[in-house]
Tab-separated table of C-alpha atoms in Angstrom:
chain	number	residue	atom	x	y	z
A	26	UNK	CA	-23.368	6.547	6.827
A	27	UNK	CA	-22.225	9.870	5.429
A	28	UNK	CA	-18.578	9.123	6.203
A	29	UNK	CA	-18.869	5.727	4.517
A	30	UNK	CA	-20.131	7.349	1.330
A	31	UNK	CA	-17.456	10.059	1.410
A	32	UNK	CA	-14.770	7.412	1.937
A	33	UNK	CA	-16.205	5.254	-0.854
A	34	UNK	CA	-16.430	8.220	-3.220
A	35	UNK	CA	-12.820	9.233	-2.630
A	36	UNK	CA	-11.589	5.700	-3.154
A	37	UNK	CA	-13.783	5.246	-6.225
A	38	UNK	CA	-12.002	8.222	-7.777
A	39	UNK	CA	-8.678	6.743	-6.645
A	40	UNK	CA	-9.499	3.393	-8.258
A	41	UNK	CA	-10.273	5.191	-11.515
A	42	UNK	CA	-6.944	7.024	-11.366
A	43	UNK	CA	-5.092	3.766	-10.711
A	44	UNK	CA	-6.812	2.048	-13.647
A	45	UNK	CA	-6.173	5.025	-15.939
A	46	UNK	CA	-2.497	5.195	-14.944
A	47	UNK	CA	-2.035	1.452	-15.346
A	48	UNK	CA	-3.757	1.423	-18.733
A	49	UNK	CA	-1.286	3.971	-20.099
A	50	UNK	CA	1.712	2.378	-18.406
A	51	UNK	CA	4.143	1.301	-21.097
A	52	UNK	CA	7.282	-0.774	-20.662
A	53	UNK	CA	9.740	-1.645	-23.424
A	54	UNK	CA	9.708	-5.367	-22.577
A	55	UNK	CA	7.404	-7.934	-21.034
A	56	UNK	CA	8.699	-9.702	-17.965
A	57	UNK	CA	5.407	-11.217	-16.861
A	58	UNK	CA	2.863	-13.185	-18.915
A	59	UNK	CA	0.111	-10.588	-18.397
A	60	UNK	CA	2.408	-7.594	-18.345
A	61	UNK	CA	2.655	-4.879	-15.710
A	62	UNK	CA	-0.830	-3.490	-16.440
A	63	UNK	CA	-2.931	-6.445	-15.336
A	64	UNK	CA	-2.370	-6.422	-11.577
A	65	UNK	CA	-3.187	-2.744	-10.906
A	66	UNK	CA	-6.177	-2.847	-13.257
A	67	UNK	CA	-7.583	-5.932	-11.525
A	68	UNK	CA	-7.065	-4.313	-8.113
A	69	UNK	CA	-8.729	-1.095	-9.258
A	70	UNK	CA	-11.758	-3.024	-10.533
A	71	UNK	CA	-12.084	-4.816	-7.187
A	72	UNK	CA	-11.661	-1.516	-5.308
A	73	UNK	CA	-14.273	0.178	-7.507
A	74	UNK	CA	-16.758	-2.668	-6.933
A	75	UNK	CA	-16.252	-2.451	-3.172
A	76	UNK	CA	-16.662	1.330	-3.238
A	77	UNK	CA	-19.874	1.127	-5.241
A	78	UNK	CA	-21.229	-1.447	-2.799
A	79	UNK	CA	-20.261	0.775	0.115
A	80	UNK	CA	-22.041	3.748	-1.471
A	81	UNK	CA	-25.198	1.725	-2.105
A	82	UNK	CA	-25.257	-0.066	1.230
A	83	UNK	CA	-23.253	1.850	3.852
A	84	UNK	CA	-22.746	0.589	7.379
A	85	UNK	CA	-25.748	1.227	9.620
A	86	UNK	CA	-23.604	2.160	12.609
A	87	UNK	CA	-22.840	5.828	12.864
A	88	UNK	CA	-19.169	6.614	13.047
A	89	UNK	CA	-17.824	9.996	13.930
A	90	UNK	CA	-14.066	10.119	13.513
A	91	UNK	CA	-12.136	11.726	16.310
A	92	UNK	CA	-9.205	14.059	15.821
A	93	UNK	CA	-6.874	11.205	16.790
A	94	UNK	CA	-8.316	8.881	14.131
A	95	UNK	CA	-8.161	11.557	11.428
A	96	UNK	CA	-4.559	12.308	12.405
A	97	UNK	CA	-3.642	8.624	12.073
A	98	UNK	CA	-5.310	8.471	8.656
A	99	UNK	CA	-3.388	11.519	7.418
A	100	UNK	CA	-0.113	10.170	8.830
A	101	UNK	CA	-0.831	6.838	7.127
A	102	UNK	CA	-1.342	8.563	3.774
A	103	UNK	CA	1.888	10.529	4.198
A	104	UNK	CA	3.726	7.313	5.081
A	105	UNK	CA	2.463	5.603	1.926
A	106	UNK	CA	3.642	8.524	-0.210
A	107	UNK	CA	7.004	8.312	1.569
A	108	UNK	CA	7.087	4.585	0.758
A	109	UNK	CA	6.506	5.268	-2.929
A	110	UNK	CA	9.246	7.903	-2.963
A	111	UNK	CA	11.786	5.729	-1.125
A	112	UNK	CA	11.000	2.430	-2.844
A	113	UNK	CA	13.389	2.655	-5.803
A	114	UNK	CA	16.338	4.395	-4.153
A	115	UNK	CA	16.280	2.848	-0.690
A	116	UNK	CA	15.042	-0.528	-1.921
A	117	UNK	CA	12.351	-2.880	-0.759
A	118	UNK	CA	13.909	-3.991	2.517
A	119	UNK	CA	14.749	-0.552	3.896
A	120	UNK	CA	11.575	1.209	2.744
A	121	UNK	CA	9.317	-1.629	3.907
A	122	UNK	CA	11.081	-1.778	7.270
A	123	UNK	CA	10.738	1.966	7.744
A	124	UNK	CA	7.080	2.114	6.766
A	125	UNK	CA	6.197	-1.047	8.694
A	126	UNK	CA	7.905	0.287	11.797
A	127	UNK	CA	6.061	3.587	11.642
A	128	UNK	CA	2.687	1.900	11.047
A	129	UNK	CA	3.220	-0.580	13.879
A	130	UNK	CA	4.287	2.194	16.229
A	131	UNK	CA	1.376	4.374	15.100
A	132	UNK	CA	-1.083	1.653	16.084
A	133	UNK	CA	0.353	1.016	19.524
A	134	UNK	CA	3.404	-1.244	19.308
A	135	UNK	CA	6.564	-0.372	21.210
A	136	UNK	CA	9.281	1.086	18.938
A	137	UNK	CA	11.802	-1.761	19.266
A	138	UNK	CA	9.202	-4.475	18.691
A	139	UNK	CA	7.726	-2.480	15.811
A	140	UNK	CA	11.150	-2.281	14.176
A	141	UNK	CA	11.904	-5.981	14.690
A	142	UNK	CA	8.529	-7.100	13.315
A	143	UNK	CA	8.846	-4.805	10.299
A	144	UNK	CA	12.435	-5.842	9.599
A	145	UNK	CA	11.676	-9.578	9.738
A	146	UNK	CA	8.546	-9.062	7.624
A	147	UNK	CA	10.491	-7.107	5.006
A	148	UNK	CA	13.238	-9.746	4.805
A	149	UNK	CA	10.784	-12.619	4.463
A	150	UNK	CA	8.679	-10.680	1.944
A	151	UNK	CA	11.747	-9.757	-0.088
A	152	UNK	CA	12.920	-13.343	-0.425
A	153	UNK	CA	9.399	-14.573	-1.201
A	154	UNK	CA	8.969	-11.967	-3.924
A	155	UNK	CA	12.488	-12.052	-5.366
A	156	UNK	CA	13.381	-15.736	-5.082
A	157	UNK	CA	10.129	-17.671	-4.940
A	158	UNK	CA	8.027	-15.526	-7.287
A	159	UNK	CA	11.046	-14.210	-9.233
A	160	UNK	CA	9.768	-10.649	-9.371
A	161	UNK	CA	12.001	-7.643	-9.916
A	162	UNK	CA	12.157	-6.103	-6.462
A	163	UNK	CA	14.510	-3.138	-6.003
A	164	UNK	CA	17.420	-3.871	-3.687
A	165	UNK	CA	18.369	-0.241	-3.185
A	166	UNK	CA	21.690	1.378	-2.498
A	167	UNK	CA	22.756	-0.600	0.589
A	168	UNK	CA	21.837	-4.062	-0.674
A	169	UNK	CA	22.889	-3.643	-4.314
A	170	UNK	CA	24.760	-6.957	-4.498
A	171	UNK	CA	22.536	-8.731	-2.000
């Protein structure tokens, strides 16, 4: 129960930071009907509600994280920061493939299968986002004219 409340408290602060950052996010033009602020603010409100619920009513099972679990959590956080850093320059396909491969491998998949799953997922996701939803998804250096 203690770990649930610690987790919820950390993510409650994170949801506040996301909402604050999104609120002050300013773009010179609108390319979506609601603008770029709406989606992160909505997600931060949902995250905050879930965190408050988790603090009020934590899981009754006791969970004591092992060193292996804590290591995977830290690696996962580092990978997500790496994803944010690589996203613009490397583009959606490369950064998503890299991060998806590492996450799949981290949770037990063989490296080749992890790469293939992540690569196919990134290609499908790219075309769904760019073509079907017509969102501005960075192509990166390698796929600039793709």
